[in-house]
XYZ file of C-alpha atoms in Angstrom:
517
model
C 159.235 -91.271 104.359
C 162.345 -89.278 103.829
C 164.210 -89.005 106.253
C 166.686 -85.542 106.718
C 170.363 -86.637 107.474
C 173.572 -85.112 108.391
C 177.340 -86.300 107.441
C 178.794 -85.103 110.418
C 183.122 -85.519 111.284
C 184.288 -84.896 114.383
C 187.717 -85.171 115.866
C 189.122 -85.579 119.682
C 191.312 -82.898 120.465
C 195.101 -83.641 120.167
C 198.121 -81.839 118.606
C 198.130 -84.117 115.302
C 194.147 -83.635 115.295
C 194.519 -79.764 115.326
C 197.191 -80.250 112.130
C 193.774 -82.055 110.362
C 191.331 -79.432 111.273
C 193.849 -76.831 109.928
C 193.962 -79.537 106.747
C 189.833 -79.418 106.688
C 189.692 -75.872 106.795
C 191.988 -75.360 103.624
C 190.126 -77.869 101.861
C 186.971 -75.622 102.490
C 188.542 -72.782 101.133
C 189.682 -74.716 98.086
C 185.779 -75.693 97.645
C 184.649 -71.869 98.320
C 187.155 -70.642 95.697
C 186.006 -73.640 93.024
C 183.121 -71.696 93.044
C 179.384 -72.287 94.064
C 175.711 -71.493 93.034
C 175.333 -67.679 94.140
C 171.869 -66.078 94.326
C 170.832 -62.514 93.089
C 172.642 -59.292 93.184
C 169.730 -57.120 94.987
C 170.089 -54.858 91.897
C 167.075 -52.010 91.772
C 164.808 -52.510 88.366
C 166.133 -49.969 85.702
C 162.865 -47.337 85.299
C 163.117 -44.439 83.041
C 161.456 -41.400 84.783
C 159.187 -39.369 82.650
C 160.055 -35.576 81.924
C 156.940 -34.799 83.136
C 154.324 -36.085 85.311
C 151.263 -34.680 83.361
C 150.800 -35.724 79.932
C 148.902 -32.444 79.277
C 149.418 -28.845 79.948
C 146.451 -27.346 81.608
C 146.022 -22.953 81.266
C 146.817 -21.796 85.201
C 144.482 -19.479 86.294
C 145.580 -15.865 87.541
C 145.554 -16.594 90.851
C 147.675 -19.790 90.588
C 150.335 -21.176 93.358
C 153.671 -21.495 91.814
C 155.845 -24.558 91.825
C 159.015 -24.458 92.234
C 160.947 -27.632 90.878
C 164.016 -28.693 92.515
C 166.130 -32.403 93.467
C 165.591 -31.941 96.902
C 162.666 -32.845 99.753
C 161.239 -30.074 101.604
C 161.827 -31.426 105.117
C 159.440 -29.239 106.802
C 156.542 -28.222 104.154
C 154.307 -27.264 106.503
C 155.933 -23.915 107.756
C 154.485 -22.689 104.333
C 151.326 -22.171 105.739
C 152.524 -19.720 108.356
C 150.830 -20.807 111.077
C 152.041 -21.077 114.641
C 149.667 -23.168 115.952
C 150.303 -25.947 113.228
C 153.538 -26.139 113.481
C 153.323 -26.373 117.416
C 150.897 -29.239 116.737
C 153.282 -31.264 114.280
C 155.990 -30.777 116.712
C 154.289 -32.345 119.391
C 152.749 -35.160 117.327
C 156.747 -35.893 116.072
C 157.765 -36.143 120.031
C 154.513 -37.983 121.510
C 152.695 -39.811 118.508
C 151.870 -43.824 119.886
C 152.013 -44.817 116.370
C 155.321 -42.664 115.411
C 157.016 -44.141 118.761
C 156.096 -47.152 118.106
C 157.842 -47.071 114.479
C 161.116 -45.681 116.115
C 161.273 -48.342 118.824
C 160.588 -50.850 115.661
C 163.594 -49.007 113.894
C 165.712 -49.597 117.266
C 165.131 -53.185 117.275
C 166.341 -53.640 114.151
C 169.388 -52.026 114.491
C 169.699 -54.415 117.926
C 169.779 -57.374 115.594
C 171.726 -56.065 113.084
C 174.672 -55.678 116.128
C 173.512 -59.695 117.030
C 173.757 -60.874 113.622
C 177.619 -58.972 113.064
C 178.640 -61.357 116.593
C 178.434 -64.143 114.312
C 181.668 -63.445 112.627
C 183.688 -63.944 115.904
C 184.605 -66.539 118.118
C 181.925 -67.228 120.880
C 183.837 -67.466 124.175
C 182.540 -68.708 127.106
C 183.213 -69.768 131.031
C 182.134 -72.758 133.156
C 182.929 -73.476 136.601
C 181.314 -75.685 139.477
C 182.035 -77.840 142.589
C 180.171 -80.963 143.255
C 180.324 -83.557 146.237
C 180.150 -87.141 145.268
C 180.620 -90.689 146.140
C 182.298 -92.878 143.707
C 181.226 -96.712 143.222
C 183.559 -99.706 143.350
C 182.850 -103.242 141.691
C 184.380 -106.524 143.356
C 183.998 -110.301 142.325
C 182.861 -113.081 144.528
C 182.856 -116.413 143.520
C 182.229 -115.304 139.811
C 179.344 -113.305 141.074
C 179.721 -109.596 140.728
C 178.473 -106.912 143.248
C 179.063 -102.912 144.249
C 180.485 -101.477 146.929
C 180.154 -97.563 148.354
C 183.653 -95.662 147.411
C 184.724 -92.602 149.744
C 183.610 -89.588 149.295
C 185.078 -87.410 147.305
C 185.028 -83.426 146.080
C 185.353 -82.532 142.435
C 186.200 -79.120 141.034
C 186.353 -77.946 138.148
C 186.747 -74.660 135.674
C 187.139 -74.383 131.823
C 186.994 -71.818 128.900
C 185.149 -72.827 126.129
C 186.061 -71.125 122.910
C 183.748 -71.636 119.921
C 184.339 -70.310 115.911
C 182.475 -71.137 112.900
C 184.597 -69.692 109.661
C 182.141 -68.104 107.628
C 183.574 -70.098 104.767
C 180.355 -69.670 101.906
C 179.007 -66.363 103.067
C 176.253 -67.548 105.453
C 176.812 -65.118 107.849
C 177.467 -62.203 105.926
C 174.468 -62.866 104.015
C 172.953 -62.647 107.250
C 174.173 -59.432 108.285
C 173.328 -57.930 104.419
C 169.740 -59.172 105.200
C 169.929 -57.266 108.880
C 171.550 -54.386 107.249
C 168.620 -53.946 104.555
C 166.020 -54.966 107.219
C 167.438 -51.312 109.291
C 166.817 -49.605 105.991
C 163.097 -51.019 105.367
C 162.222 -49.842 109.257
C 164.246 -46.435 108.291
C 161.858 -45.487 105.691
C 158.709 -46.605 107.195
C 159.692 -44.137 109.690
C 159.791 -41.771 107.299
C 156.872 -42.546 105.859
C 154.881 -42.774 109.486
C 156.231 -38.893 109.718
C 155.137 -37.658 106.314
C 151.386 -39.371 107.433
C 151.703 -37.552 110.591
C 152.198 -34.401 109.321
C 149.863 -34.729 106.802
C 147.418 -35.994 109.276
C 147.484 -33.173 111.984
C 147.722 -30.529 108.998
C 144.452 -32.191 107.122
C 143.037 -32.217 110.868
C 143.237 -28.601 111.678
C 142.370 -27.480 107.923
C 139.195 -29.634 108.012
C 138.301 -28.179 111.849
C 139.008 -24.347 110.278
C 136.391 -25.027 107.220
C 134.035 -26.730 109.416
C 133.903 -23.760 111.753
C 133.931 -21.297 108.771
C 131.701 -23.324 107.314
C 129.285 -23.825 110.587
C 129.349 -19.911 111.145
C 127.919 -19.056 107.658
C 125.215 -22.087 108.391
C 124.045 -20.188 111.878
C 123.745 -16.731 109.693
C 121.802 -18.693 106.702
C 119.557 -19.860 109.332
C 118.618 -16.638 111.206
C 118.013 -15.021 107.497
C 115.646 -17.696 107.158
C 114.417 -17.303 110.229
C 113.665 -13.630 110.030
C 113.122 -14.267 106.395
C 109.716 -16.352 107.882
C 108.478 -14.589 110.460
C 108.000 -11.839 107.530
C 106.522 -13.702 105.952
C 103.930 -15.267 108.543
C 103.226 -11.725 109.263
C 102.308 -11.008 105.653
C 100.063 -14.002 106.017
C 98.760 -12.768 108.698
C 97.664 -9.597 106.946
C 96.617 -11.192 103.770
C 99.721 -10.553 101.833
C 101.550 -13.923 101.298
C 99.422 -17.497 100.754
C 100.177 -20.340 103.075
C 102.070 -22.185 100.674
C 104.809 -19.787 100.474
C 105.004 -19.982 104.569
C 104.953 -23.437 104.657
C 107.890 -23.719 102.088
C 110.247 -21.117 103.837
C 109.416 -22.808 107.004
C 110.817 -26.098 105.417
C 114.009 -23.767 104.154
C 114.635 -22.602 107.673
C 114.196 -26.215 109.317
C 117.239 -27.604 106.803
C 119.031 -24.493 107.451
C 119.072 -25.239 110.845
C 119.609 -29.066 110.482
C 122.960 -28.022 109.081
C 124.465 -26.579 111.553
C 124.440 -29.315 114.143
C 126.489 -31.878 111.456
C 129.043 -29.335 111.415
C 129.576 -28.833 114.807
C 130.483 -32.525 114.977
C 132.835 -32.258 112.255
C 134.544 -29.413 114.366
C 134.548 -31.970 117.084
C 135.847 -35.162 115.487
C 138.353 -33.045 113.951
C 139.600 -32.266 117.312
C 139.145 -35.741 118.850
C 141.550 -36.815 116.145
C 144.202 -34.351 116.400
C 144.358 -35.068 120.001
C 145.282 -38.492 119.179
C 147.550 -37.308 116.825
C 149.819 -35.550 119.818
C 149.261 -38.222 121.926
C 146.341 -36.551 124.267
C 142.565 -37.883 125.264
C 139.688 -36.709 123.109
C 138.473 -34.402 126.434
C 141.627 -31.770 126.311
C 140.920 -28.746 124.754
C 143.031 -27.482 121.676
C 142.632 -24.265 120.568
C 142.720 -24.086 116.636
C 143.186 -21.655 113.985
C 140.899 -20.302 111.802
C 141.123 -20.353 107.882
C 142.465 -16.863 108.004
C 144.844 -18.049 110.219
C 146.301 -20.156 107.648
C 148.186 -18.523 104.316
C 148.339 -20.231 101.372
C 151.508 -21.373 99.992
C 152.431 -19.552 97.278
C 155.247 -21.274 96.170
C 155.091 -25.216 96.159
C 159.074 -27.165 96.491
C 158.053 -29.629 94.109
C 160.566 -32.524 93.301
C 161.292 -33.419 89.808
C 160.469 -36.930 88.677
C 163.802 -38.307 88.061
C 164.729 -37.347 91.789
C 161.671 -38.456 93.215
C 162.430 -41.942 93.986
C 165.506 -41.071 96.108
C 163.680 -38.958 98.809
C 160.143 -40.813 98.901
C 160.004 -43.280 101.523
C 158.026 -45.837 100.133
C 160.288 -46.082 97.151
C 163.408 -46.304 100.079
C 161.817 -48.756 101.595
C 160.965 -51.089 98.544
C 164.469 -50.454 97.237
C 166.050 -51.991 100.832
C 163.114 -54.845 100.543
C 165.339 -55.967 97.437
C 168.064 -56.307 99.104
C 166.693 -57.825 101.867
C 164.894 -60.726 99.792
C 168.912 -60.731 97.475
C 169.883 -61.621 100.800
C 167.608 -64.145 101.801
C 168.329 -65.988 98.744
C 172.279 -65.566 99.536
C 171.719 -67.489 102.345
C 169.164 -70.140 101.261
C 172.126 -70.909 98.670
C 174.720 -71.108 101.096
C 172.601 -73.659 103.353
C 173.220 -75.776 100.424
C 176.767 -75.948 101.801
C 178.945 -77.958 104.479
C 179.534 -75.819 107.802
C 182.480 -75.112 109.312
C 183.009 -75.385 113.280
C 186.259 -74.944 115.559
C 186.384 -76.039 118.987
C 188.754 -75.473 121.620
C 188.669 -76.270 125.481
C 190.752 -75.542 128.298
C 190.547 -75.788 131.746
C 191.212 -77.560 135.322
C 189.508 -80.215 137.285
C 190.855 -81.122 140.731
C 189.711 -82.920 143.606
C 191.424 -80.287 145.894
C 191.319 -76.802 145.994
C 195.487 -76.832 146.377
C 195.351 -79.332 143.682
C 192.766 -77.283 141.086
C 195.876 -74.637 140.698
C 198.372 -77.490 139.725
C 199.575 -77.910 136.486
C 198.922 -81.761 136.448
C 195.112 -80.982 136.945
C 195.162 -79.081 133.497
C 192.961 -80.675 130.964
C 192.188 -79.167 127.135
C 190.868 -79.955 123.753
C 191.187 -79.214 120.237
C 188.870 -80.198 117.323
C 187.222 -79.457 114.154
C 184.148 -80.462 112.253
C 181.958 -79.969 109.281
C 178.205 -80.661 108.950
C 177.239 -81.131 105.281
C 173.152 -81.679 103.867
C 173.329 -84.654 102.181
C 169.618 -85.172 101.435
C 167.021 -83.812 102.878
C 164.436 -84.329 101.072
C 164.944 -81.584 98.296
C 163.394 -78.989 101.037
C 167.160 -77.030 100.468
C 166.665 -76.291 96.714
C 162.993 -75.302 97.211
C 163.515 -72.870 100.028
C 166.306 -71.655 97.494
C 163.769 -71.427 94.634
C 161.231 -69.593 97.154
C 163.613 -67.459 98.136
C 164.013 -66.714 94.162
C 160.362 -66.056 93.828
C 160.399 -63.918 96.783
C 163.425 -61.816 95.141
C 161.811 -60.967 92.065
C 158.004 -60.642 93.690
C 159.666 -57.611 95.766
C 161.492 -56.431 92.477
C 157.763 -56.200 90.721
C 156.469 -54.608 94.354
C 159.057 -51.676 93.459
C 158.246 -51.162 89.995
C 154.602 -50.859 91.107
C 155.254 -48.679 93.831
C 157.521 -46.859 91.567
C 154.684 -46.075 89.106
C 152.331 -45.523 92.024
C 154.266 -42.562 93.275
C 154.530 -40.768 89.478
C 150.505 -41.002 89.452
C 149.875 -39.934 92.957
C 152.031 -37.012 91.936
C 150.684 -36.185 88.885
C 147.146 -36.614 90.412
C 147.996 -34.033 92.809
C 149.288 -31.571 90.324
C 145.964 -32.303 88.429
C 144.114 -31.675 91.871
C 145.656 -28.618 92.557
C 144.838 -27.102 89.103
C 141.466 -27.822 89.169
C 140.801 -26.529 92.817
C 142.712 -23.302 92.006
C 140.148 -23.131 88.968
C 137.017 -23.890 91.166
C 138.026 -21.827 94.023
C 138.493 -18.564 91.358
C 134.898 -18.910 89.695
C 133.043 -19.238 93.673
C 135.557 -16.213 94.424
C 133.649 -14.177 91.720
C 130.309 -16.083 92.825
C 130.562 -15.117 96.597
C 131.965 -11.166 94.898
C 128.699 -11.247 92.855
C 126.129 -12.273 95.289
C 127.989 -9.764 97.812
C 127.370 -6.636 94.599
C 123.412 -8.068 94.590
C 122.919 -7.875 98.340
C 124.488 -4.259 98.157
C 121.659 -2.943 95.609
C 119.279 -5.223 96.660
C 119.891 -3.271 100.559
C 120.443 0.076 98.347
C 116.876 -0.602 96.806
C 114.846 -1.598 100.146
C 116.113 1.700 101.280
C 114.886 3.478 98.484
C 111.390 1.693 98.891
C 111.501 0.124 95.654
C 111.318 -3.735 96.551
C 110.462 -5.665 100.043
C 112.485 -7.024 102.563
C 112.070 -10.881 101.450
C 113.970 -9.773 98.734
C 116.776 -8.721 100.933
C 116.272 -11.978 102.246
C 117.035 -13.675 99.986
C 119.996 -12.228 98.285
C 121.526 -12.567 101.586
C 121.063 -16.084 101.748
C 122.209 -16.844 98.112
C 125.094 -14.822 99.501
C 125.956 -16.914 102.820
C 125.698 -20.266 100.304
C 128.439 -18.580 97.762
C 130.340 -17.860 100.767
C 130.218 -21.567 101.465
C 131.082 -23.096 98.088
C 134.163 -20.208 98.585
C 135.156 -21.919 101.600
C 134.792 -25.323 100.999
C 137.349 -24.256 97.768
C 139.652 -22.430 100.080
C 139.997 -25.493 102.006
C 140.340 -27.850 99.350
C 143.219 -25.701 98.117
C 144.890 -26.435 101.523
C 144.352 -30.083 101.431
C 145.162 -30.487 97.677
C 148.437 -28.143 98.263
C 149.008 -31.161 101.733
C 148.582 -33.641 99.236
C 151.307 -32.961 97.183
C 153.577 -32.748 99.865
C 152.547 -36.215 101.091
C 152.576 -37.723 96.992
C 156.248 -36.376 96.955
C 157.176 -37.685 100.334
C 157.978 -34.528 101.927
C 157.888 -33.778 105.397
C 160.424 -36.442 107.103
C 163.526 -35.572 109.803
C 166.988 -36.724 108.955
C 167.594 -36.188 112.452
C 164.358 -37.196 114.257
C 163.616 -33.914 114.974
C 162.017 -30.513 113.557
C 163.868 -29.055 110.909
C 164.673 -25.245 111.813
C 164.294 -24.398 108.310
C 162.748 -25.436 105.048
C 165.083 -27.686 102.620
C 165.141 -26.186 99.140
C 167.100 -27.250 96.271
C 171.184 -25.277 96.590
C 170.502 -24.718 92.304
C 168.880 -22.010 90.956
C 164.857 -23.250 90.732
C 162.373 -22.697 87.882
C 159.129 -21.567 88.517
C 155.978 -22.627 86.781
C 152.499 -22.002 87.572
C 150.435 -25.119 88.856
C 148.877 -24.841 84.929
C 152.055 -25.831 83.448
C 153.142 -29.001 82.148
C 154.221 -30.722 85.091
């Protein structure tokens, strides 16, 4: 079995022994500057950024949001949508989120061992004193026979400074502190990226709760039409105007109208329960929300261009410091391949009086030097230096992927966007046409020149246009929320709300969401 093993030199402490560890410590220099194995750079992958994120150009719509390209973030996206009560609900999510606190006090942690790691460049000092009572034993001869004898008793005090450097001769320690260093950036832009999710998470939780009520109150007025719609018609039955069949069949319409309605009161709820988890509160407090009306739009969209896009998403930071983190790593799984240095120096008293402890004769000290060099252990160095390699250029692949990721989330959205401005335009001019049929169908009861059923039933084809027209408003909302989250918007420099939206300080070009993005 291999055994691990350690050439170790120490020296006693003594004026000529402090002129050799002097002598050792230029002889490590020497070796540093003769040059040693060194690991990666922590370089970032050259990508080339498309001009565009869509390959195609898709025809926009006339009602289509704008976008407005620029370099920078917007910091606070969400103020687009005009609505007070969604940006008082971010604002509290940002100051009492579990999950958001939780990445912040991860952040601070990081940033407490990035201070422990930078201690390792200076001399550890440190202070020992203590007072003991004891009873020394004396040895005597008798008759070639030896034996022990109780001493007096005696006091013993003593005090010294201990003073402890390791010269940082191969970069071990500043290898460390790179790694620390990155490791603060990583936790950084998770943080970041826990904000953008927040955002995005109370804004697609009070969206959803506005269609689901929208969407609940045109269920409750399909019903009663359906309602009324058979109670006509069982009294036409009644008089020998309808057959049963046609009863029966509008009493199955009215019984899935109804059903409806109860699924989207729970989606009201659950949209509720989650936004008060999002600020921090139990599922039981009640939070008013605003309705879809309540809610404008944006009709300009900050959208960043793709060659700027990996310096403000988060996910992109954070892969970009996971580089240097694993460069580091390696660093130092290279420089464990090389001796240590260590400097020692004690000084202190020890007395058997408390007059005598402040004498000069009771002074004692100590000087050394020492260096602990692998010899062989087994091979284990090199292969934690060759993992630490893999590592490095695993995390280097992990960027280009998330890299790539981030131009097809974006372009995805962009696509999104299109199409739901599309959709939501033709049930625009459903819902308008269903509303012109119920007018003259109305106009026409009144004039006595069709029934009521028929009414009826132009006001429920109505109501169900009106839902397809909400369901596209909202998904205009959440595609629009997407965007913002595929770009990485919506993250504090500061920790805190921005006052004011970040747009780009250059002039910006508009295009409508149709162009070729």
């Amino acid at each position: 079995m291999a055994q691990e093993n350690m050439a170790t030199w120490q020296w006693p402490g003594t004026r000529r022994c402090g002129r050799k560890a002097l002598h050792l410590l230029g002889t490590g220099l020497l070796m540093a500057l003769a040059g040693c194995a060194v690991g990666p750079h922590g370089q970032v992958p050259k990508m080339v950024s498309p001009a565009t994120y869509n390959a195609h150009r898709v025809d926009a719509s006339p009602g289509a949001q704008k976008i407005q390209w620029t370099a920078q973030q917007a910091q606070s996206w969400w103020l687009l949508f005009h609505s007070q009560a969604l940006n008082s609900y971010i604002h509290k999510a940002m100051r009492a989120n579990p999950d958001l606190q939780a990445a912040q006090a991860a952040l601070a942690r990081q940033q407490s061992l990035l201070v422990a790691s930078q201690g390792g460049l200076y001399p550890q000092v440190s202070a020992n004193a203590g007072i003991s009572r004891e009873r020394a034993l004396r040895t005597g001869a008798d008759g070639g026979q030896s034996y022990r004898i109780p001493g007096n008793l005696y006091s013993l005090f003593l005090g010294t400074l201990d003073i402890r450097y390791n010269p940082d001769v191969f970069g071990r320690q500043q290898d460390l502190i790179h790694a620390a260093r990155a490791r603060v950036a990583v936790t950084t832009a998770n943080l970041h990226q826990s904000e953008v999710f927040l955002a995005a998470a109370v804004s697609r939780a009070i969206i959803s709760a506005a269609a689901a009520r929208a969407q609940w109150h045109s269920a409750r007025q399909i019903a009663a039409a359906d309602a009324h719609l058979l109670k006509l018609l069982q009294q036409e039955y009644q008089l020998g105007y309808q057959n049963l069949q046609s009863v029966e069949q509008q009493a199955a319409m009215t019984a899935a109208a109804r059903a409806r309605i109860a699924p989207l009161e729970a989606e009201q709820a659950a949209a509720r329960h989650a936004l008060a988890a999002l600020i921090g509160q139990s599922p039981n407090t009640s939070l008013p929300l605003p309705t879809l009306k309540d809610l404008q739009l944006p009709a300009h969209l900050p959208t960043t261009i793709p060659s700027a896009l990996a310096e403000n998403r988060p996910d992109i930071q954070a892969a970009t410091a996971e580089i240097k983190v694993a460069a580091a790593q390696a660093d130092v799984a290279t420089a464990n391949l090389y001796p240590q240095f260590n400097i020692s120096a004690d000084i202190g008293k020890a007395a058997m009086t408390g007059a005598l402890f402040f004498n000069p004769v009771s002074t004692l000290w100590s000087l050394g030097a020492g260096l602990a060099a692998p010899i062989y252990q087994g091979g284990s160095l090199h292969a934690q230096r060759r993992a630490a390699l893999d590592q490095y250029q695993l995390v280097r692949d992990q960027y280009r992927a998330t890299v790539l990721d981030a131009f097809r989330q974006v372009a995805d959205a962009l696509r999104n966007l299109q199409s739901a401005d599309t959709a939501f335009v033709q049930q625009k001019r459903a819902q308008q046409a269903s509303a012109k049929a119920l007018q003259l169908a109305e106009a026409r009861y009144r004039d006595g020149a069709t029934d009521y059923a028929t009414v009826l039933n132009a006001e429920i084809a109505y109501q169900q246009d009106s839902i397809a027209a909400i369901n596209g408003r909202s998904q205009r909302y959440l595609d629009s929320v997407a965007l913002f989250v595929a770009l990485g918007d919506g993250w504090q420099s500061d920790h805190r709300d921005s006052k004011a939206l970040s747009t780009s300080s250059t002039t910006a070009v508009e295009h409508t969401v149709g162009a070729s993005a």
